[in-house]
PDB file of C-alpha atoms in Angstrom:
ATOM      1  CA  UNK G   1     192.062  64.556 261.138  1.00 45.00           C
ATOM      2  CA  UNK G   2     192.306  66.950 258.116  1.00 46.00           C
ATOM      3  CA  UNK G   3     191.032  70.040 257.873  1.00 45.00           C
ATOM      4  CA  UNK G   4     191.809  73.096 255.727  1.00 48.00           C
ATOM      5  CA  UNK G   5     191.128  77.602 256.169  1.00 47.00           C
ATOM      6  CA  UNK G   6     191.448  79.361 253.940  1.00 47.00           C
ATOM      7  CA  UNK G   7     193.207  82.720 253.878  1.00 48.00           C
ATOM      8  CA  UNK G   8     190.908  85.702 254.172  1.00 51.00           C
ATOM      9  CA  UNK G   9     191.994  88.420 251.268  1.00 53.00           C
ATOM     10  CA  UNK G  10     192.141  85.452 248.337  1.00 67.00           C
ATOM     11  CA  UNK G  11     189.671  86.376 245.178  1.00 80.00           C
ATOM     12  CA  UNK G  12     187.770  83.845 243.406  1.00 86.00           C
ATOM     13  CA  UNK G  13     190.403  82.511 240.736  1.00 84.00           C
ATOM     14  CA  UNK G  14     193.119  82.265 243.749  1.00 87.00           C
ATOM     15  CA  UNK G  15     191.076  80.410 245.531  1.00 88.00           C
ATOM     16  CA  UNK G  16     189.500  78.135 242.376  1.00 89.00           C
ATOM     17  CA  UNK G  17     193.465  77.483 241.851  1.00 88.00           C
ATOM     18  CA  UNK G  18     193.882  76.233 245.259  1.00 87.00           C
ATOM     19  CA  UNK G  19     191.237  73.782 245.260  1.00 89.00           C
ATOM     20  CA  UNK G  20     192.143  72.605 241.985  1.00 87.00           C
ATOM     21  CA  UNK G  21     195.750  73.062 241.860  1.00 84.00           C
ATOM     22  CA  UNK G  22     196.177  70.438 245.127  1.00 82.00           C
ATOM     23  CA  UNK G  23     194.011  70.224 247.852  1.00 88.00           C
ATOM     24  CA  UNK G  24     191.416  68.022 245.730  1.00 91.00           C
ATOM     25  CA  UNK G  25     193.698  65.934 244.486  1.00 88.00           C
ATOM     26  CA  UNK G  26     195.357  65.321 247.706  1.00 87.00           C
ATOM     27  CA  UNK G  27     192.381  65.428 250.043  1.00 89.00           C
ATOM     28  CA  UNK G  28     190.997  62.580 252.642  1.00 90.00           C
ATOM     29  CA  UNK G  29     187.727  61.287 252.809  1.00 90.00           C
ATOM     30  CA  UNK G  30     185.994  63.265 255.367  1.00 91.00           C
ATOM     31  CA  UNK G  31     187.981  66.461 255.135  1.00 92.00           C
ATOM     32  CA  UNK G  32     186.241  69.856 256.480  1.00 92.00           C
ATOM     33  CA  UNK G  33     187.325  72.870 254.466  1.00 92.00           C
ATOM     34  CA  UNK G  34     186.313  76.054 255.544  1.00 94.00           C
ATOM     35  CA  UNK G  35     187.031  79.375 253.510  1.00 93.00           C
ATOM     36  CA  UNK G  36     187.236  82.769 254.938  1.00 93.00           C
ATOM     37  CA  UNK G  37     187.831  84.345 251.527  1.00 92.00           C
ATOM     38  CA  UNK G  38     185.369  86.910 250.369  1.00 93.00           C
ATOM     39  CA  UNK G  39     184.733  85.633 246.666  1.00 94.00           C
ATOM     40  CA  UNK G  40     181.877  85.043 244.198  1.00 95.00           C
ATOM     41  CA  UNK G  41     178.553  82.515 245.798  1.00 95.00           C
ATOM     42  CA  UNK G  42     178.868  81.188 242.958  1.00 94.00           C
ATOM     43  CA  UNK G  43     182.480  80.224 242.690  1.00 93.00           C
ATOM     44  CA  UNK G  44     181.773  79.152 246.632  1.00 94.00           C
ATOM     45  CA  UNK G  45     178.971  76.902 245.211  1.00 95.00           C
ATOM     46  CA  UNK G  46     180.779  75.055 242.260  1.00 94.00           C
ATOM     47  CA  UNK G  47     184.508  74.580 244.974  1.00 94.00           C
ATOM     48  CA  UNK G  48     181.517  73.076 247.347  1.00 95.00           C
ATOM     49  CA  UNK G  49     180.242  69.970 245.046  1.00 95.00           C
ATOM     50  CA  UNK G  50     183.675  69.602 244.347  1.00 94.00           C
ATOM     51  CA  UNK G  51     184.925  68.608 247.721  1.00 94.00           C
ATOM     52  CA  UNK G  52     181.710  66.989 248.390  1.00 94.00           C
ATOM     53  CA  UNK G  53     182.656  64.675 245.391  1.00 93.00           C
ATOM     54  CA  UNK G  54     185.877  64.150 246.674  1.00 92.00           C
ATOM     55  CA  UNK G  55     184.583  62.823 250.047  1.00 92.00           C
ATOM     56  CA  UNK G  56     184.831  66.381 251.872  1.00 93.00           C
ATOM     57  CA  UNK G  57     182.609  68.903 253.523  1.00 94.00           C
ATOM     58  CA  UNK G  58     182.816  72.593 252.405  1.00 95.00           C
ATOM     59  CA  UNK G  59     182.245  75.995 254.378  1.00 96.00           C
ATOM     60  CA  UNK G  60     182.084  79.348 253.185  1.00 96.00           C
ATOM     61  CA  UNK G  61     182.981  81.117 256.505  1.00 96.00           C
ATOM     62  CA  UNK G  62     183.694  84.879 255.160  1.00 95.00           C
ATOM     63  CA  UNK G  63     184.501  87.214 257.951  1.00 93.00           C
ATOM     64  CA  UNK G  64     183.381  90.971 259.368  1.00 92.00           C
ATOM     65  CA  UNK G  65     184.564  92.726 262.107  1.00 86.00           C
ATOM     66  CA  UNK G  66     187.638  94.340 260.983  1.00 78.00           C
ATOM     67  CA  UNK G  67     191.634  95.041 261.931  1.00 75.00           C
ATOM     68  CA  UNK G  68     190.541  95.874 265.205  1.00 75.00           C
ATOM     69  CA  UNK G  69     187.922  92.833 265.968  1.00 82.00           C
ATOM     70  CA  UNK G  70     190.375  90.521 264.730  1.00 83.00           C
ATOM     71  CA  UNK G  71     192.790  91.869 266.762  1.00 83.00           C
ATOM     72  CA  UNK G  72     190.685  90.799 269.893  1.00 84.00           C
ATOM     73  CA  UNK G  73     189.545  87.678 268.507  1.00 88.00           C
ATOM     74  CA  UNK G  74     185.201  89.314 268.457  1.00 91.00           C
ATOM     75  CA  UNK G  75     185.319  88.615 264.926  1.00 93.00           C
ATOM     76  CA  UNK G  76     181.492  87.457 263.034  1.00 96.00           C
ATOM     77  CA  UNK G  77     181.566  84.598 260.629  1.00 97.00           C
ATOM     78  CA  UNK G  78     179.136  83.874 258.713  1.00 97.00           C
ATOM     79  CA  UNK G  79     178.958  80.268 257.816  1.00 98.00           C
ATOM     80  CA  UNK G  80     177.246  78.309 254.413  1.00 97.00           C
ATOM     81  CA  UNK G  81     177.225  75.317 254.313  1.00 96.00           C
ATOM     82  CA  UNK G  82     175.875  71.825 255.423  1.00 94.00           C
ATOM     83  CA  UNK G  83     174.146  71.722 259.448  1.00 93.00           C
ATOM     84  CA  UNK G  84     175.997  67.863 259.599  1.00 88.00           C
ATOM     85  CA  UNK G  85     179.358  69.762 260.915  1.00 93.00           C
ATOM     86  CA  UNK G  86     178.262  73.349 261.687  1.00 96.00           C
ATOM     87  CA  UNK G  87     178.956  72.541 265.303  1.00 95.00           C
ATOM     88  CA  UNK G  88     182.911  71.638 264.600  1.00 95.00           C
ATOM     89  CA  UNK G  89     183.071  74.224 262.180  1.00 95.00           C
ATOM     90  CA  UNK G  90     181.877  76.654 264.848  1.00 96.00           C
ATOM     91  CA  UNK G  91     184.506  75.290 267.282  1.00 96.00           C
ATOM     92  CA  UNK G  92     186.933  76.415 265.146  1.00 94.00           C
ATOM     93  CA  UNK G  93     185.842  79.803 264.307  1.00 95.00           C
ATOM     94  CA  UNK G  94     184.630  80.452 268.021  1.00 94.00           C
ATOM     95  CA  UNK G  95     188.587  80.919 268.599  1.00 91.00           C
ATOM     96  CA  UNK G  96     188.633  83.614 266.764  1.00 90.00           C
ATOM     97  CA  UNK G  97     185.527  85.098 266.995  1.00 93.00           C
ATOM     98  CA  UNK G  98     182.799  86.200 268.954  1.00 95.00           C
ATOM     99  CA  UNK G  99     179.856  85.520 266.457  1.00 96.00           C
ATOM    100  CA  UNK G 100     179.308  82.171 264.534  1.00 97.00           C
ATOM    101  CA  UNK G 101     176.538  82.626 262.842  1.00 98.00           C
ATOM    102  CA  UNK G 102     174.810  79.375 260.163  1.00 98.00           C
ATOM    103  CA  UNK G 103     173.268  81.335 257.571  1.00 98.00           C
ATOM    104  CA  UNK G 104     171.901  78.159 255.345  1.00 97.00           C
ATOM    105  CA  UNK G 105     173.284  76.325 251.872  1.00 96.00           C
ATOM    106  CA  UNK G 106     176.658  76.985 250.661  1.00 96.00           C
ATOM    107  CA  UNK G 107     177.224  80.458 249.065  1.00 96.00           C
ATOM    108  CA  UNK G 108     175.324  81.914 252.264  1.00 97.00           C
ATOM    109  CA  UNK G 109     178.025  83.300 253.960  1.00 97.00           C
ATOM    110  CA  UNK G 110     179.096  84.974 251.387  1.00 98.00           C
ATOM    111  CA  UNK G 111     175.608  86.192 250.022  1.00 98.00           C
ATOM    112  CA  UNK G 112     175.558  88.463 253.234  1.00 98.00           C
ATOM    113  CA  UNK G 113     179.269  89.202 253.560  1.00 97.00           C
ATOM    114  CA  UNK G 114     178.626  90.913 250.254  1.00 98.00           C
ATOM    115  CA  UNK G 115     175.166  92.520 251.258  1.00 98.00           C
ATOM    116  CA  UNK G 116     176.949  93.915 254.433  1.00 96.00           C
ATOM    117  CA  UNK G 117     180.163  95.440 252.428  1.00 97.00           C
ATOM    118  CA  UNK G 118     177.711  97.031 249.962  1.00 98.00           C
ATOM    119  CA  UNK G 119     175.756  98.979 252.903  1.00 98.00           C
ATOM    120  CA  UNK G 120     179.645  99.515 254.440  1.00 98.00           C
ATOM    121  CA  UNK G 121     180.954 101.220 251.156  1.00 98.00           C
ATOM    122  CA  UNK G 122     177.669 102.965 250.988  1.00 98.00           C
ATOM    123  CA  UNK G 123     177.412 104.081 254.598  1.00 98.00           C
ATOM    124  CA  UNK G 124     181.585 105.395 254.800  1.00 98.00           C
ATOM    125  CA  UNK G 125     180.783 107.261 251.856  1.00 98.00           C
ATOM    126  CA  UNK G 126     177.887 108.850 253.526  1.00 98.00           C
ATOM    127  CA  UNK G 127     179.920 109.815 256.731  1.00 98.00           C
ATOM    128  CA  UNK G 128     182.564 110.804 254.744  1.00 98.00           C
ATOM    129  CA  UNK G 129     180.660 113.534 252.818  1.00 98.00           C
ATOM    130  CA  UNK G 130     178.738 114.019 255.965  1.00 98.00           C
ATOM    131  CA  UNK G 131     181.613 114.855 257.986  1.00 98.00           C
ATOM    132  CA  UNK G 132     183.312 116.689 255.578  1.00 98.00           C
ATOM    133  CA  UNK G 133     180.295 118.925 254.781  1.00 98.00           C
ATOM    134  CA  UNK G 134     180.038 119.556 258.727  1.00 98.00           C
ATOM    135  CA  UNK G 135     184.122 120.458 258.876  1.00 98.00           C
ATOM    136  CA  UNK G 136     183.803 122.573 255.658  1.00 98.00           C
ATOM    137  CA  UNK G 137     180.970 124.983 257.659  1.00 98.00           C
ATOM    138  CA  UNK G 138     183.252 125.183 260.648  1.00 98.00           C
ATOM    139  CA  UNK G 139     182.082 122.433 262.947  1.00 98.00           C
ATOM    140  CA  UNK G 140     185.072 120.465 265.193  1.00 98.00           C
ATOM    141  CA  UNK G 141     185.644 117.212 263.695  1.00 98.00           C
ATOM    142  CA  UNK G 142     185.600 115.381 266.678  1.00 98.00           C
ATOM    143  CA  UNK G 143     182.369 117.002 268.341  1.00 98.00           C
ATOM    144  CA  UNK G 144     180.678 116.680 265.135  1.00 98.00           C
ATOM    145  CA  UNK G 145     181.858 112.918 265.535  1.00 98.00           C
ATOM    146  CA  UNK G 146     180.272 112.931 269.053  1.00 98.00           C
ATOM    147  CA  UNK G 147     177.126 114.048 268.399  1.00 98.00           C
ATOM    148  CA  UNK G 148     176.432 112.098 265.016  1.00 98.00           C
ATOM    149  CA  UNK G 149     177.512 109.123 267.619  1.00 98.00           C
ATOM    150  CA  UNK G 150     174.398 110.059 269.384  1.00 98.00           C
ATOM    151  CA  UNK G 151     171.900 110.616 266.833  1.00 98.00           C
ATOM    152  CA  UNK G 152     169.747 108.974 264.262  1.00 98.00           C
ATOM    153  CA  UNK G 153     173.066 109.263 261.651  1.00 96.00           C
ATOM    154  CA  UNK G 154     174.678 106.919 264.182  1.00 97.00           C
ATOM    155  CA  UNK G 155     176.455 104.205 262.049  1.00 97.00           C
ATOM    156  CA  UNK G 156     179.929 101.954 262.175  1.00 96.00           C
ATOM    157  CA  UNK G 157     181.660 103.962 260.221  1.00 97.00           C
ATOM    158  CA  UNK G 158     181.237 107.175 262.662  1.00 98.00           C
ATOM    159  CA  UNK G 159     181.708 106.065 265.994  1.00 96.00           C
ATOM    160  CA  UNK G 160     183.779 102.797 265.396  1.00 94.00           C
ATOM    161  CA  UNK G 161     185.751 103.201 262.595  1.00 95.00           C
ATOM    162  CA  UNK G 162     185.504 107.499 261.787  1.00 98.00           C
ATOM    163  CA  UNK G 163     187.403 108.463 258.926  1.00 98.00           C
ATOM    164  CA  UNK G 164     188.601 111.574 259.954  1.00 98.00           C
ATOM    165  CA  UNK G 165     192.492 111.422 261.327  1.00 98.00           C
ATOM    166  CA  UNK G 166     192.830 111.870 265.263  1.00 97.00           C
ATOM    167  CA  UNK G 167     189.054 111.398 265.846  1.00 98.00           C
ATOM    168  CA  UNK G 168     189.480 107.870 267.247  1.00 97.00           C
ATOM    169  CA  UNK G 169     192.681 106.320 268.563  1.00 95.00           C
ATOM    170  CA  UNK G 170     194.263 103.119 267.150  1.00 90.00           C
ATOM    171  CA  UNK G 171     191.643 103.049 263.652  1.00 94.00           C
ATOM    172  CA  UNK G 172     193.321 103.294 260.084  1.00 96.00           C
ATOM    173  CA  UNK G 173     192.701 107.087 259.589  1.00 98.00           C
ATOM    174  CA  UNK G 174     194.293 108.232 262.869  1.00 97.00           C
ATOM    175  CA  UNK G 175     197.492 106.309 261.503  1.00 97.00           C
ATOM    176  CA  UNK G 176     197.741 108.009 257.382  1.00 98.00           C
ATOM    177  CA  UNK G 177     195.021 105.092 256.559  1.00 98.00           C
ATOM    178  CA  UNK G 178     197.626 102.711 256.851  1.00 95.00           C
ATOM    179  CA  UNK G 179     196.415  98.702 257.919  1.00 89.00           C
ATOM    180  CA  UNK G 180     192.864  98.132 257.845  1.00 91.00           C
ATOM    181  CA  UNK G 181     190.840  97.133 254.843  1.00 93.00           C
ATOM    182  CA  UNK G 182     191.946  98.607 251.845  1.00 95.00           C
ATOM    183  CA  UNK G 183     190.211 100.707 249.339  1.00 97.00           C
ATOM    184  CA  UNK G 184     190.761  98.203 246.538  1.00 96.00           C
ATOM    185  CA  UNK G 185     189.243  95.055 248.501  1.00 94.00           C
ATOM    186  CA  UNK G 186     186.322  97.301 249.028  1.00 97.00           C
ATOM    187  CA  UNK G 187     186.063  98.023 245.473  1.00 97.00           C
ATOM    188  CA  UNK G 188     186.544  94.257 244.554  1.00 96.00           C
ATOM    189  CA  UNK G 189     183.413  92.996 247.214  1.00 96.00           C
ATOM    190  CA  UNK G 190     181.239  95.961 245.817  1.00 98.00           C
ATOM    191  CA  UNK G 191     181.861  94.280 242.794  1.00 97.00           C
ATOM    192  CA  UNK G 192     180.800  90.713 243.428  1.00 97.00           C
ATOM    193  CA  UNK G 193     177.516  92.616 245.369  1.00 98.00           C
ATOM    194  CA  UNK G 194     176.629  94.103 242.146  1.00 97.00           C
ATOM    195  CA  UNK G 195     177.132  90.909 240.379  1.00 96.00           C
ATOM    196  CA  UNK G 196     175.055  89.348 242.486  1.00 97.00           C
ATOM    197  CA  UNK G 197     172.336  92.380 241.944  1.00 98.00           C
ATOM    198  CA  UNK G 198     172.261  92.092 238.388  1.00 97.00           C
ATOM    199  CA  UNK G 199     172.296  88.138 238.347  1.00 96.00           C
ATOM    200  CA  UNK G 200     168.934  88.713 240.143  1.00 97.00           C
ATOM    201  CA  UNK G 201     167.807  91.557 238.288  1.00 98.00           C
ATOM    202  CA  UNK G 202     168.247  93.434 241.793  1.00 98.00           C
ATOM    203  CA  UNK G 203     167.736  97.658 241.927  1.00 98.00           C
ATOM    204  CA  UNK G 204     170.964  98.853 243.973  1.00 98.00           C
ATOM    205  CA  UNK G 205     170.697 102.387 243.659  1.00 98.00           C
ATOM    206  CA  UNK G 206     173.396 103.343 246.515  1.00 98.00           C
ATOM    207  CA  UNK G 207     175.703 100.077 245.783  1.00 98.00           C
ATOM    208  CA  UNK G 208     176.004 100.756 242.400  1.00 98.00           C
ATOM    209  CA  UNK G 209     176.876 104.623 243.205  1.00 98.00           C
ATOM    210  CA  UNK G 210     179.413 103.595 246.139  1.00 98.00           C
ATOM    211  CA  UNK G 211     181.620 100.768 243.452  1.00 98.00           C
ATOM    212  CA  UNK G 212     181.571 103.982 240.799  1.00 98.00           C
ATOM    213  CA  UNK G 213     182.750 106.170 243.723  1.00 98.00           C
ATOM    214  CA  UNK G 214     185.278 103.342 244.687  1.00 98.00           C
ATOM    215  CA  UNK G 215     186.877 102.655 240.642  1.00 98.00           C
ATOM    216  CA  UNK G 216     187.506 106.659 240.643  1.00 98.00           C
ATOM    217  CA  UNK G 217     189.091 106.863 243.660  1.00 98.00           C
ATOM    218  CA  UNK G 218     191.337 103.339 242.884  1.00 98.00           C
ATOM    219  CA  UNK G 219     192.554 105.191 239.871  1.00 97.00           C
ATOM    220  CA  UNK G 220     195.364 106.216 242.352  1.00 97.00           C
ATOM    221  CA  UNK G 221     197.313 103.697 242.957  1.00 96.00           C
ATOM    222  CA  UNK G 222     198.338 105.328 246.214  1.00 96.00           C
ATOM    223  CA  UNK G 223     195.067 105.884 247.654  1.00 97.00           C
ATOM    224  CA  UNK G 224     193.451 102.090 246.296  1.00 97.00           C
ATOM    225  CA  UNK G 225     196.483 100.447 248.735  1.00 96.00           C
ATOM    226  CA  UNK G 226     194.890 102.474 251.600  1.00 97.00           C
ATOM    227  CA  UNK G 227     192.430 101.587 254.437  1.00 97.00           C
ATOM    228  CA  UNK G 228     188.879 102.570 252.555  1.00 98.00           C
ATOM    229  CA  UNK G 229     187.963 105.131 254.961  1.00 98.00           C
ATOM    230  CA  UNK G 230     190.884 107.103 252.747  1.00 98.00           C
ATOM    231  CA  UNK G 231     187.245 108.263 250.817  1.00 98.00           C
ATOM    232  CA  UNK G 232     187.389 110.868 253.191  1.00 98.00           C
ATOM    233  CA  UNK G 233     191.014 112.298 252.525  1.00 98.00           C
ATOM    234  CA  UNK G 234     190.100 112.507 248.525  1.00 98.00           C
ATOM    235  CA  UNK G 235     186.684 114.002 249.331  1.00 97.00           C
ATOM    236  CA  UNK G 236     187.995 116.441 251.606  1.00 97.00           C
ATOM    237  CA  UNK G 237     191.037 117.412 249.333  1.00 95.00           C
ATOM    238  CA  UNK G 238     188.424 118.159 246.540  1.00 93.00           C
TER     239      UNK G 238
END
């Protein structure tokens, strides 16, 4: 049986030049592809009625969870794509992941991959101002931490994934921001969210704010190779 994954970090022209560069050309009737990548719906869309034409089945499986989720195999997937072999797609992903979710028609997946790394760009820049306003005024970093952890501020990006070095164990910013997700893949998927916005004429007040906030900081090249939480070292060093 034949069967293809795709690579998670691949952009929409890498993964366009797969697809058309070999796999189409060499694929089976009845192939399943499924692609983790995090690229444009509509690029999803188009690779998706080519493999159908070719006598394949197309997934757009993009992935959340991070270094850490991955790590222990409790990733989410969210999964677009035909119901006919959702069920063997999910047998597959259920390996890796704690959360197979079938969010509908091809491009899906990636339509709320996309709406969730908007509100995560959004939301670490939030804690990271927030946490360095609460430093700056002489609160402890990590009691600050705690007690946001506990209150209506309560968010990922606090109490599972905190920004500020030595406040959680084993997360990028405890280790110089090194691993993780880096600051430039979070500037390329607020990208694609904001093309989607303004493909549907969408108002994305904070998403639109967070990419801007992203393309300054990516102007060094040292901090754009860095786990995105790094928002926090160039705030705080401001």
């Amino acid at each position: 049986k034949q069967w293809y994954q795709r690579r998670v970090r691949a952009s929409s022209p890498q993964v366009q030049e797969v697809y058309e560069g070999g796999v189409l050309a060499n694929m089976k009737p009845g192939t399943l592809c499924i692609d983790s990548s995090t690229i444009d719906p509509s690029v999803s869309k188009s690779i998706a009625s080519q493999v159908e034409k070719a006598g394949g089945l197309f997934y757009d499986a993009p992935v959340s969870g991070g270094v850490v989720a991955a790590e222990n195999a409790v990733l989410t997937f969210m999964v677009g794509g035909s119901e006919e072999k959702f069920t063997e797609v999910k047998s597959y992903l259920d390996l890796m992941g704690a959360n197979v979710i079938y969010c509908g028609d091809n491009g899906n997946g990636l339509v709320v991959k996309l709406c969730n790394n908007m509100m995560l760009g959004a939301s670490m820049v939030a804690a990271a101002e927030t946490l360095n306003l609460g430093i700056r005024m002489g609160m402890d970093s990590q009691l600050l931490s705690d007690i946001l952890s506990k209150s209506t501020a309560r968010c990922w990006s606090i109490d599972t994934y905190n920004p500020v070095p030595g406040v959680l164990p084993g997360v990028p910013s405890s280790r110089d921001y090194e691993g993780g997700f880096g600051a430039a893949l979070m500037l390329k998927d607020l990208g694609l969210a904001q093309g989607m916005a303004d493909a549907s004429n969408t108002t994305t007040l904070m998403g639109s704010l967070a990419k801007k906030i992203y393309e300054e900081l990516c102007e060094n090249k040292e901090l754009a190779s860095k786990d995105f939480g790094v928002i926090f070292k160039d705030l705080s060093s401001k």
